[in-house]
Tab-separated table of C-alpha atoms and ligand atoms in Angstrom:
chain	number	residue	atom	x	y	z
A	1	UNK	CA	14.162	88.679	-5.970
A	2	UNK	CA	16.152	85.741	-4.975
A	3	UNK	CA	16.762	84.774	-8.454
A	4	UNK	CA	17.680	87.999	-9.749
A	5	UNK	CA	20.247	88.743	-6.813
A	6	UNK	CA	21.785	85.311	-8.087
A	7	UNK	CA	21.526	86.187	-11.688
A	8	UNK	CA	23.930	89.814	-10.810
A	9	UNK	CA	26.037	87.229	-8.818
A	10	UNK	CA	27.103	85.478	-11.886
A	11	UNK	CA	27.483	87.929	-14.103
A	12	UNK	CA	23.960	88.105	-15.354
A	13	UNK	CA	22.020	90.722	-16.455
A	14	UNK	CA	19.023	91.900	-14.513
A	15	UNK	CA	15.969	94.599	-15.586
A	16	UNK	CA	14.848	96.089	-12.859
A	17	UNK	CA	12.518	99.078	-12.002
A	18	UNK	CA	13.509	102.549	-10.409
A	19	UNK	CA	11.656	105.630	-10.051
A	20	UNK	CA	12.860	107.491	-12.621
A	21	UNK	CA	13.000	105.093	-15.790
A	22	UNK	CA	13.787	100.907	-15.840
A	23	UNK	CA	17.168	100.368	-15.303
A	24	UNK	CA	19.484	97.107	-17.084
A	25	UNK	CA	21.564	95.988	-14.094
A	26	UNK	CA	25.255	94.485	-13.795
A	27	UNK	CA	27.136	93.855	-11.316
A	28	UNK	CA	29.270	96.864	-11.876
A	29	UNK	CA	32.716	95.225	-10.492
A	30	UNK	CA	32.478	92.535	-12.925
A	31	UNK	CA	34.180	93.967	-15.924
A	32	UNK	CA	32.550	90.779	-18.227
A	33	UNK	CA	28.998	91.544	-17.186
A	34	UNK	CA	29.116	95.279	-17.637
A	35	UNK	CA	30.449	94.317	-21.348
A	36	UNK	CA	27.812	92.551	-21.838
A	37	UNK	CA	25.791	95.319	-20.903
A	38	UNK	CA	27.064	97.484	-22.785
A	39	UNK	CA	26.862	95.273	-26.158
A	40	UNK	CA	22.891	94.170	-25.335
A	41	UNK	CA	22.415	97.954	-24.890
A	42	UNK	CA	24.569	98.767	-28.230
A	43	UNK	CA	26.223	101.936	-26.175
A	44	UNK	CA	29.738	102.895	-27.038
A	45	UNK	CA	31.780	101.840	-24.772
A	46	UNK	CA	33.606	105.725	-23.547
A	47	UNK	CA	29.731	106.646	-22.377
A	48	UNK	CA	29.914	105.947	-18.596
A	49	UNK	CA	27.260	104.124	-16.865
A	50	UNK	CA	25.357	105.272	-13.540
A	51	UNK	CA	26.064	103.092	-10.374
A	52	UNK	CA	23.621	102.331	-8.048
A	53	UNK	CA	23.548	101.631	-4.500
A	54	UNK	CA	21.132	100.808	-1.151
A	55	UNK	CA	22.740	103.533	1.058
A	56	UNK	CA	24.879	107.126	0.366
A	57	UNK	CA	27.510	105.087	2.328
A	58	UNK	CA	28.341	102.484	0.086
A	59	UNK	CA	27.546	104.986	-2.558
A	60	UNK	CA	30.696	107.331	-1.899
A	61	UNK	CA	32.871	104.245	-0.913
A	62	UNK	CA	33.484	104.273	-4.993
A	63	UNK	CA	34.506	108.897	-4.935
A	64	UNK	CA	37.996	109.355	-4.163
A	65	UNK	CA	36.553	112.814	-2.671
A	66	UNK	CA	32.992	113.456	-1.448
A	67	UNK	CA	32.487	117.180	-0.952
A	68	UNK	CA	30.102	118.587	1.324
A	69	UNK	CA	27.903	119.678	-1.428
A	70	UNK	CA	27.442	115.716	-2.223
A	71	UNK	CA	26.820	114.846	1.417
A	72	UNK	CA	24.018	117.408	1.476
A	73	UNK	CA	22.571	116.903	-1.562
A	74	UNK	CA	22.737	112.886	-0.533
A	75	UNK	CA	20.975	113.786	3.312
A	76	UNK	CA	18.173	115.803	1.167
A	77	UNK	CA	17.490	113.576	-1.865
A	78	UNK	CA	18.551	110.117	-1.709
A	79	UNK	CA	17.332	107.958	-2.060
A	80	UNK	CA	15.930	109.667	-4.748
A	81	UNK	CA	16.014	111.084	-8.559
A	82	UNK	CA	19.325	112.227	-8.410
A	83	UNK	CA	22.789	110.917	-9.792
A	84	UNK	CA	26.128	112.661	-8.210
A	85	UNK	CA	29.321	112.764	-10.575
A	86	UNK	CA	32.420	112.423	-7.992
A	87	UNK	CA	35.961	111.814	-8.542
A	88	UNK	CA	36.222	108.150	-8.867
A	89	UNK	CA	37.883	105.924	-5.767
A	90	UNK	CA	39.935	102.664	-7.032
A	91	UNK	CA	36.491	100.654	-6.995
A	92	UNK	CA	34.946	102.581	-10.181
A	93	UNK	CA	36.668	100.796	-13.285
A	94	UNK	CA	37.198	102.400	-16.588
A	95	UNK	CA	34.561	100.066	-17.871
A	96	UNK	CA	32.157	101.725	-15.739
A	97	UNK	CA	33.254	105.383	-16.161
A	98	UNK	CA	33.995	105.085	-19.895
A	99	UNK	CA	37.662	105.682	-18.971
A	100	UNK	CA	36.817	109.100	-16.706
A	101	UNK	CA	38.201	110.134	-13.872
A	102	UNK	CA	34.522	110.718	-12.303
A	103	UNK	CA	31.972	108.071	-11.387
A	104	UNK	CA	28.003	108.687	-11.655
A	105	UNK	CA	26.672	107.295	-8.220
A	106	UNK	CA	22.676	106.973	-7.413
A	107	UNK	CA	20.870	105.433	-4.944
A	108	UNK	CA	17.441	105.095	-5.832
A	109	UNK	CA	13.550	105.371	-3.969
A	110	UNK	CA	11.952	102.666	-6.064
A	111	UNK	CA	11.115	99.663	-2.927
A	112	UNK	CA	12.368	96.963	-5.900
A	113	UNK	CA	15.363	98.460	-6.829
A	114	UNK	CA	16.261	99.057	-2.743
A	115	UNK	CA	15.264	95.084	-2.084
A	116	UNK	CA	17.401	94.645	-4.941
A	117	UNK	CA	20.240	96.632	-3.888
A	118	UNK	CA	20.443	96.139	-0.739
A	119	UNK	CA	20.366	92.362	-0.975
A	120	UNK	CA	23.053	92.209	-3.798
A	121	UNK	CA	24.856	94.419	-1.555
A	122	UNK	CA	27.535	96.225	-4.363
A	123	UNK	CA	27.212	98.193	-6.800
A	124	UNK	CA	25.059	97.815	-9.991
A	125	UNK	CA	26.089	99.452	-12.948
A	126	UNK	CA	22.766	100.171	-14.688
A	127	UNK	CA	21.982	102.197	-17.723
A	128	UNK	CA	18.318	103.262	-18.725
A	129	UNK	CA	16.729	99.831	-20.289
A	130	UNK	CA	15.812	100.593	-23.638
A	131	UNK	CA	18.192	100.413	-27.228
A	132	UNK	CA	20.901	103.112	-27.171
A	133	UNK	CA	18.965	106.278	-27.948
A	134	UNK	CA	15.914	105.234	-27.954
A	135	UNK	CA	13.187	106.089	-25.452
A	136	UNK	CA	13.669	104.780	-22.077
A	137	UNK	CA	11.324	102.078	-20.321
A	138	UNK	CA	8.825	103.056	-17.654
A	139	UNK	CA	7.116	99.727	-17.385
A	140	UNK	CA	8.669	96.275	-17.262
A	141	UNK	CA	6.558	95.753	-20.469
A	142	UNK	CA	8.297	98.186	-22.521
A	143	UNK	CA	11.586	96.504	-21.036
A	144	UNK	CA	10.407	92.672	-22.578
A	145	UNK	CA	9.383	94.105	-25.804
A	146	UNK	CA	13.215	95.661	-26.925
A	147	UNK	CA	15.507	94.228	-24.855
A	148	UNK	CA	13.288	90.466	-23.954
A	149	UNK	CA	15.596	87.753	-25.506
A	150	UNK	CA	18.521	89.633	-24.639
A	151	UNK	CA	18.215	89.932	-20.647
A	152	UNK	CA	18.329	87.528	-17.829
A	153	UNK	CA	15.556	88.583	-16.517
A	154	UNK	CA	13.226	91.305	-15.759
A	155	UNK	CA	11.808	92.176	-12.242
A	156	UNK	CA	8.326	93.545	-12.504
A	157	UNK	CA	7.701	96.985	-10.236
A	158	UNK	CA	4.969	98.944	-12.416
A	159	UNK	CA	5.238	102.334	-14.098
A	160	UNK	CA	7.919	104.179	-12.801
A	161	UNK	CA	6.540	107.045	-11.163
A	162	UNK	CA	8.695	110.189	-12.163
A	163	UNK	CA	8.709	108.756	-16.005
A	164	UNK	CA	12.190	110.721	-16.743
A	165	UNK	CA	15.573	109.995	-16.112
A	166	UNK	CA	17.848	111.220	-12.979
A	167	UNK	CA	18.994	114.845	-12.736
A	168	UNK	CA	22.527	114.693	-13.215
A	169	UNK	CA	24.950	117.132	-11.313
A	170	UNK	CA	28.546	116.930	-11.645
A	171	UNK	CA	30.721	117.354	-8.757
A	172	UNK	CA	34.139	116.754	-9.589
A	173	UNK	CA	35.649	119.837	-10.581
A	174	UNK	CA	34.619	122.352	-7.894
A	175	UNK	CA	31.675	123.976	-9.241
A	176	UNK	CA	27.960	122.420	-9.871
A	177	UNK	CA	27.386	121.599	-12.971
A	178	UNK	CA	24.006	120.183	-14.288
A	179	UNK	CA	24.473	117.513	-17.182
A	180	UNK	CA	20.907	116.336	-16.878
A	181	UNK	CA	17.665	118.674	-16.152
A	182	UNK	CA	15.308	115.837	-14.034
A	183	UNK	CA	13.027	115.630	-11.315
A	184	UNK	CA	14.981	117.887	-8.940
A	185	UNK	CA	15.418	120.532	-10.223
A	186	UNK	CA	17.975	123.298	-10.833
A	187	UNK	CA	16.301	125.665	-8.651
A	188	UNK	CA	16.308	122.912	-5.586
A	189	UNK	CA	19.834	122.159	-5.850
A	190	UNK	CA	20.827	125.881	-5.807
A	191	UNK	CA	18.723	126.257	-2.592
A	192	UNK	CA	20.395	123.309	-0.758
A	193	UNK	CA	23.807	123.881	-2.228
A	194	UNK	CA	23.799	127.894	-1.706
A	195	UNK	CA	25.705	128.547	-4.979
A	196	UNK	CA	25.307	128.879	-8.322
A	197	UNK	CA	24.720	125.364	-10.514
A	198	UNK	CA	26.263	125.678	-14.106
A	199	UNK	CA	24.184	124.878	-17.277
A	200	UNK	CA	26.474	121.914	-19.357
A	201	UNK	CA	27.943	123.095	-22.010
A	202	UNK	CA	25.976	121.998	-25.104
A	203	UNK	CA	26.724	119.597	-27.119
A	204	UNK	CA	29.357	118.268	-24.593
A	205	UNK	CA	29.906	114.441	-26.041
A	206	UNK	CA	30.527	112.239	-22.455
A	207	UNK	CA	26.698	111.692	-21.659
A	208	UNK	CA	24.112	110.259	-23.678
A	209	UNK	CA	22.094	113.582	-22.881
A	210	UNK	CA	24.535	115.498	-24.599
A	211	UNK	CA	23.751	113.930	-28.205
A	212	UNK	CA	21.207	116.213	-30.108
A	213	UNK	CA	19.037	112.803	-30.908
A	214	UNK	CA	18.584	110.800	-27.786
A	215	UNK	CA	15.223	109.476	-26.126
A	216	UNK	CA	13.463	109.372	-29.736
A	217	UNK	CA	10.875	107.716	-30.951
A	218	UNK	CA	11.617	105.877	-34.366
A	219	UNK	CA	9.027	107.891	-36.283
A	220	UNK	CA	10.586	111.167	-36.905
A	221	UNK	CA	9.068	113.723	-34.271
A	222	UNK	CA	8.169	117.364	-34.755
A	223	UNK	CA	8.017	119.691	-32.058
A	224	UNK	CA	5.482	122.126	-32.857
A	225	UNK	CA	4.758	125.574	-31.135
A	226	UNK	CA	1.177	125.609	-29.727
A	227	UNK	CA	-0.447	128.294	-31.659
A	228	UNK	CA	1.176	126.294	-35.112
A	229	UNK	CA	-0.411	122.685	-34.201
A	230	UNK	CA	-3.597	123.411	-36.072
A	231	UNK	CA	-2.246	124.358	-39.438
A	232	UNK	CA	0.575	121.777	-39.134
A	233	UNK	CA	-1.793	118.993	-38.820
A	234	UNK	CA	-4.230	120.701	-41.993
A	235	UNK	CA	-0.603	120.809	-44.008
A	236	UNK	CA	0.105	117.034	-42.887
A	237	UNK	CA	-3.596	115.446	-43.005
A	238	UNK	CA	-4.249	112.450	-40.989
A	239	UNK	CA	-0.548	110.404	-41.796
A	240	UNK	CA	0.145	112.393	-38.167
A	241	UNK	CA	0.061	111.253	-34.874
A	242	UNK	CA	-0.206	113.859	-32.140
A	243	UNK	CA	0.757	114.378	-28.576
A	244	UNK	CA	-0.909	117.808	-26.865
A	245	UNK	CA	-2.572	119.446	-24.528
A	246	UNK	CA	-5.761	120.062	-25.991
A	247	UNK	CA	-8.472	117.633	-27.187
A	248	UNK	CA	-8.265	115.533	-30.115
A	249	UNK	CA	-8.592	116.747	-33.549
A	250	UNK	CA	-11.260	115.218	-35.890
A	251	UNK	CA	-8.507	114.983	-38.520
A	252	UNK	CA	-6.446	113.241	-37.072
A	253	UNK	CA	-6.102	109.242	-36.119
A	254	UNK	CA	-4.421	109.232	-33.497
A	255	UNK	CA	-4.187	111.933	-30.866
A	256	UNK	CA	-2.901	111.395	-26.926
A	257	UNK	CA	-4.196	114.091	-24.621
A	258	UNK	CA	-1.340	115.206	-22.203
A	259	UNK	CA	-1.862	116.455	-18.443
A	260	UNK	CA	-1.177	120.146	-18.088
A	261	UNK	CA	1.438	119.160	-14.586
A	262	UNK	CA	4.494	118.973	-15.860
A	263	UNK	CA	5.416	115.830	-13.314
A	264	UNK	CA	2.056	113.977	-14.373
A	265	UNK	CA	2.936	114.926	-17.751
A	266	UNK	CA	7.062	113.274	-17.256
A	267	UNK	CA	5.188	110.323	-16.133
A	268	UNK	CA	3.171	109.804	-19.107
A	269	UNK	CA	5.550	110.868	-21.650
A	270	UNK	CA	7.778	107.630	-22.263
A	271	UNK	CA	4.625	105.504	-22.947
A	272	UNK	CA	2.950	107.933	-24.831
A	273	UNK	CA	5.957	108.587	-27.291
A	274	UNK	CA	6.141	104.273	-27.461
A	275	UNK	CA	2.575	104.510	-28.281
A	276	UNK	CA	2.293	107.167	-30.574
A	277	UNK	CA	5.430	105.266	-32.541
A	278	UNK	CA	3.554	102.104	-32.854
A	279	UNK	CA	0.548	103.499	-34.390
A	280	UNK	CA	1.844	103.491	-38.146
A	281	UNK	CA	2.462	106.973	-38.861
A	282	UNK	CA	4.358	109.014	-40.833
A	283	UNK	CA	5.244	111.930	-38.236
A	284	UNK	CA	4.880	112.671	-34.605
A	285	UNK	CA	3.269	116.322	-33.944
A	286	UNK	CA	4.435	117.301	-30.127
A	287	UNK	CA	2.851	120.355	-28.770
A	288	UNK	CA	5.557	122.045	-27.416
A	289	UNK	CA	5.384	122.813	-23.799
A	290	UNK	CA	5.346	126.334	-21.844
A	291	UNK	CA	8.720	127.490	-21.864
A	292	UNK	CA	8.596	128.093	-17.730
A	293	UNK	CA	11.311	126.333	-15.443
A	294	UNK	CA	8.802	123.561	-14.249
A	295	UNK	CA	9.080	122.128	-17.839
A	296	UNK	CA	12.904	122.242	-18.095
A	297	UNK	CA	13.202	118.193	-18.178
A	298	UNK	CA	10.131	117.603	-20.109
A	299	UNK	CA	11.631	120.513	-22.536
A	300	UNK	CA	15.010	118.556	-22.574
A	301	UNK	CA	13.753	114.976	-23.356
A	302	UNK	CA	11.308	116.553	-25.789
A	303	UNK	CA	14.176	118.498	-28.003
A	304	UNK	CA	16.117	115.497	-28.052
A	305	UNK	CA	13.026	113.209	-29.048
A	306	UNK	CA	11.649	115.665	-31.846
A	307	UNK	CA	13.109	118.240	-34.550
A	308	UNK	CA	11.974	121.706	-35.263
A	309	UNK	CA	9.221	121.731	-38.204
A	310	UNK	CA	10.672	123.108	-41.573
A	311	UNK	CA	9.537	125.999	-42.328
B	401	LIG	O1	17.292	107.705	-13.971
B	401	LIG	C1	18.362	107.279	-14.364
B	401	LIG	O2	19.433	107.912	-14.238
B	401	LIG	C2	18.370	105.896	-15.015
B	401	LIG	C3	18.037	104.860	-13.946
B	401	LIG	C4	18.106	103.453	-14.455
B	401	LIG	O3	18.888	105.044	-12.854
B	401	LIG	N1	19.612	105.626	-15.651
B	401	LIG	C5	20.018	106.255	-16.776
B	401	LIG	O4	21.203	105.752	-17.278
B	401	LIG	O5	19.383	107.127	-17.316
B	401	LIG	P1	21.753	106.102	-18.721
B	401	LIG	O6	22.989	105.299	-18.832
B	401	LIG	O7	20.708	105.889	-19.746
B	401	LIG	O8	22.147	107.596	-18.614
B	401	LIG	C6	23.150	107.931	-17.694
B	401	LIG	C7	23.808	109.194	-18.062
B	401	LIG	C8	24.533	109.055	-19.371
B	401	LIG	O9	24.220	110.176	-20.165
B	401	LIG	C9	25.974	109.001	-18.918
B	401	LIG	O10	26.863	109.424	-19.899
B	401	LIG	C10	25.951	109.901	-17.688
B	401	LIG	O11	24.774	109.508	-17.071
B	401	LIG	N2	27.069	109.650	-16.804
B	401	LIG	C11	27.321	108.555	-16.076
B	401	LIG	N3	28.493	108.656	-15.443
B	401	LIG	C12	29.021	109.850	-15.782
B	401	LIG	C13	30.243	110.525	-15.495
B	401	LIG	N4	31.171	109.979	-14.737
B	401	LIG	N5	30.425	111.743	-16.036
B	401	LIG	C14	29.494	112.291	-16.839
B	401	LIG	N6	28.346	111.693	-17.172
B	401	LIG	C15	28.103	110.496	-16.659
B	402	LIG	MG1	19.476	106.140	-21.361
């Protein structure tokens, strides 16, 4: 921990684990580090970055304005899942907020990343730790094998136990707007907020989450509807790899049984994709989920990670 904290110090990149997904730290006042970040990460450098802190506090210390919608969504769920877009104060530079006017601000639950935090004691600018669109990393494993060489180091904190990425609400323009279905969910920010929270437009370019392919595995993916798996796979023949609910298909090489919970299954799903990629085949069959509000993030990352089958 000590060497880490030094390694953000001076500009150093750090891998470190949160709750949600790993996260590739920089100190996020040092314009040179973020860079850095930023090129190890290959991201364009308009898509903003998250920035993390040990306490709400600190956190809003970098909004120009924190509504009261932010300070009770901060009282219920930080530290927690959940990333706040505020109006940026003078401390968020463009090189953090892609050149917005907004700043995403998260302080997370994981006991590593709060040691870490807390001791560093500013901000870390930290994007999921994984290549630019591919699928994020839920053990520090998955963070050596694609991003190894290229990081300072990597603090070790186990699977992450959500498995998916932050919900993202957007706060700076008045109304609630979710940019990223997560953990906490639509429904639980309507009931603390006691208004409405807007859908994001689709398509809408300033978050990774926003790009139709994001959080995909490099073998192309198909999401399948559940009563379609079976002749899918008898079109396909073994070449297929398959992620589903139900239990493995003699046909087929390489099958991962999924937990029917959506949260057990968000927790699985970033290995299991990472596995199913390495196994040498041509496509990816996905089972698709039940289209019920419990699976709107799994739905989400899924979409992104996988096409429709042609028809
Ligand atoms: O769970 C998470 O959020 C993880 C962990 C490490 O905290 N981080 C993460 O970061 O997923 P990243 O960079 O992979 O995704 C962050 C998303 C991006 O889609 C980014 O564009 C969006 O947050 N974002 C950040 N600041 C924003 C802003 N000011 N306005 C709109 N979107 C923003
Ligand atoms: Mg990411």
């Amino acid at each position: 921990m000590r060497r880490a904290v030094e390694i953000l110090r001076n500009g150093g990149l750090v891998a470190f684990p949160t709750e949600t997904v790993y996260g590739l730290g920089a100190d996020a006042a040092d314009a040179e580090a973020v860079a850095r970040l930023y090129a190890v990460k290959g991201r364009p450098k308009n898509h903003p970055v998250i920035v993390h802190f040990s306490s709400a506090e600190d956190a809003f210390e970098w909004a120009r304005e924190v509504p009261q919608a932010a300070r009770r969504l901060a009282a219920k769920y930080w530290p927690g899942p959940l990333t706040l877009v505020l109006k940026r104060s003078a401390k968020a530079g463009d090189f953090v907020t892609g050149g917005q006017d907004s700043v995403g601000l998260r302080v997370p639950s994981h006991p590593v990343a709060r040691e870490l935090l807390l001791e560093f004691g500013g901000g870390v600018a930290a994007p999921s730790a994984n290549e630019f669109g591919n699928v994020s990393a839920t053990t520090a494993q998955h963070v050596r094998g694609e991003l190894g060489g290229k990081v300072d180091f990597v603090l070790e904190g186990g699977s992450s136990e959500v498995g998916i990425e932050s919900t993202i609400l957007d706060l700076s323009c008045g109304t609630p707007v979710l940019l990223r279905p997560g953990h906490v969910s639509r429904d639980a920010l309507e009931e603390v907020l006691k208004e409405k929270v807007l859908e994001k437009e689709a398509g809408s370019p300033r978050h990774s989450g926003g790009l139709a392919r994001h959080y995909a595995p490099k073998t192309p993916a198909l999401l399948v509807p559940a009563h379609e798996l079976d002749a899918e796979i008898a079109r396909r023949g073994a070449r297929v790899a398959v992620l589903a609910f139900s239990r493995p298909d003699e046909r087929v090489d390489y099958w991962i049984r999924m937990p029917k919970d959506p949260q057990a299954y968000a927790r699985r799903l970033y290995a299991a994709l990472r596995e199913l990629d390495g196994a040498g085949c041509e496509t990816i069959l996905i089972e698709s989920p039940p289209e019920t509000s419990p699976w709107t993030a799994v739905r989400d990352r899924l979409s992104r990670a996988a096409a429709s089958p042609a028809r």
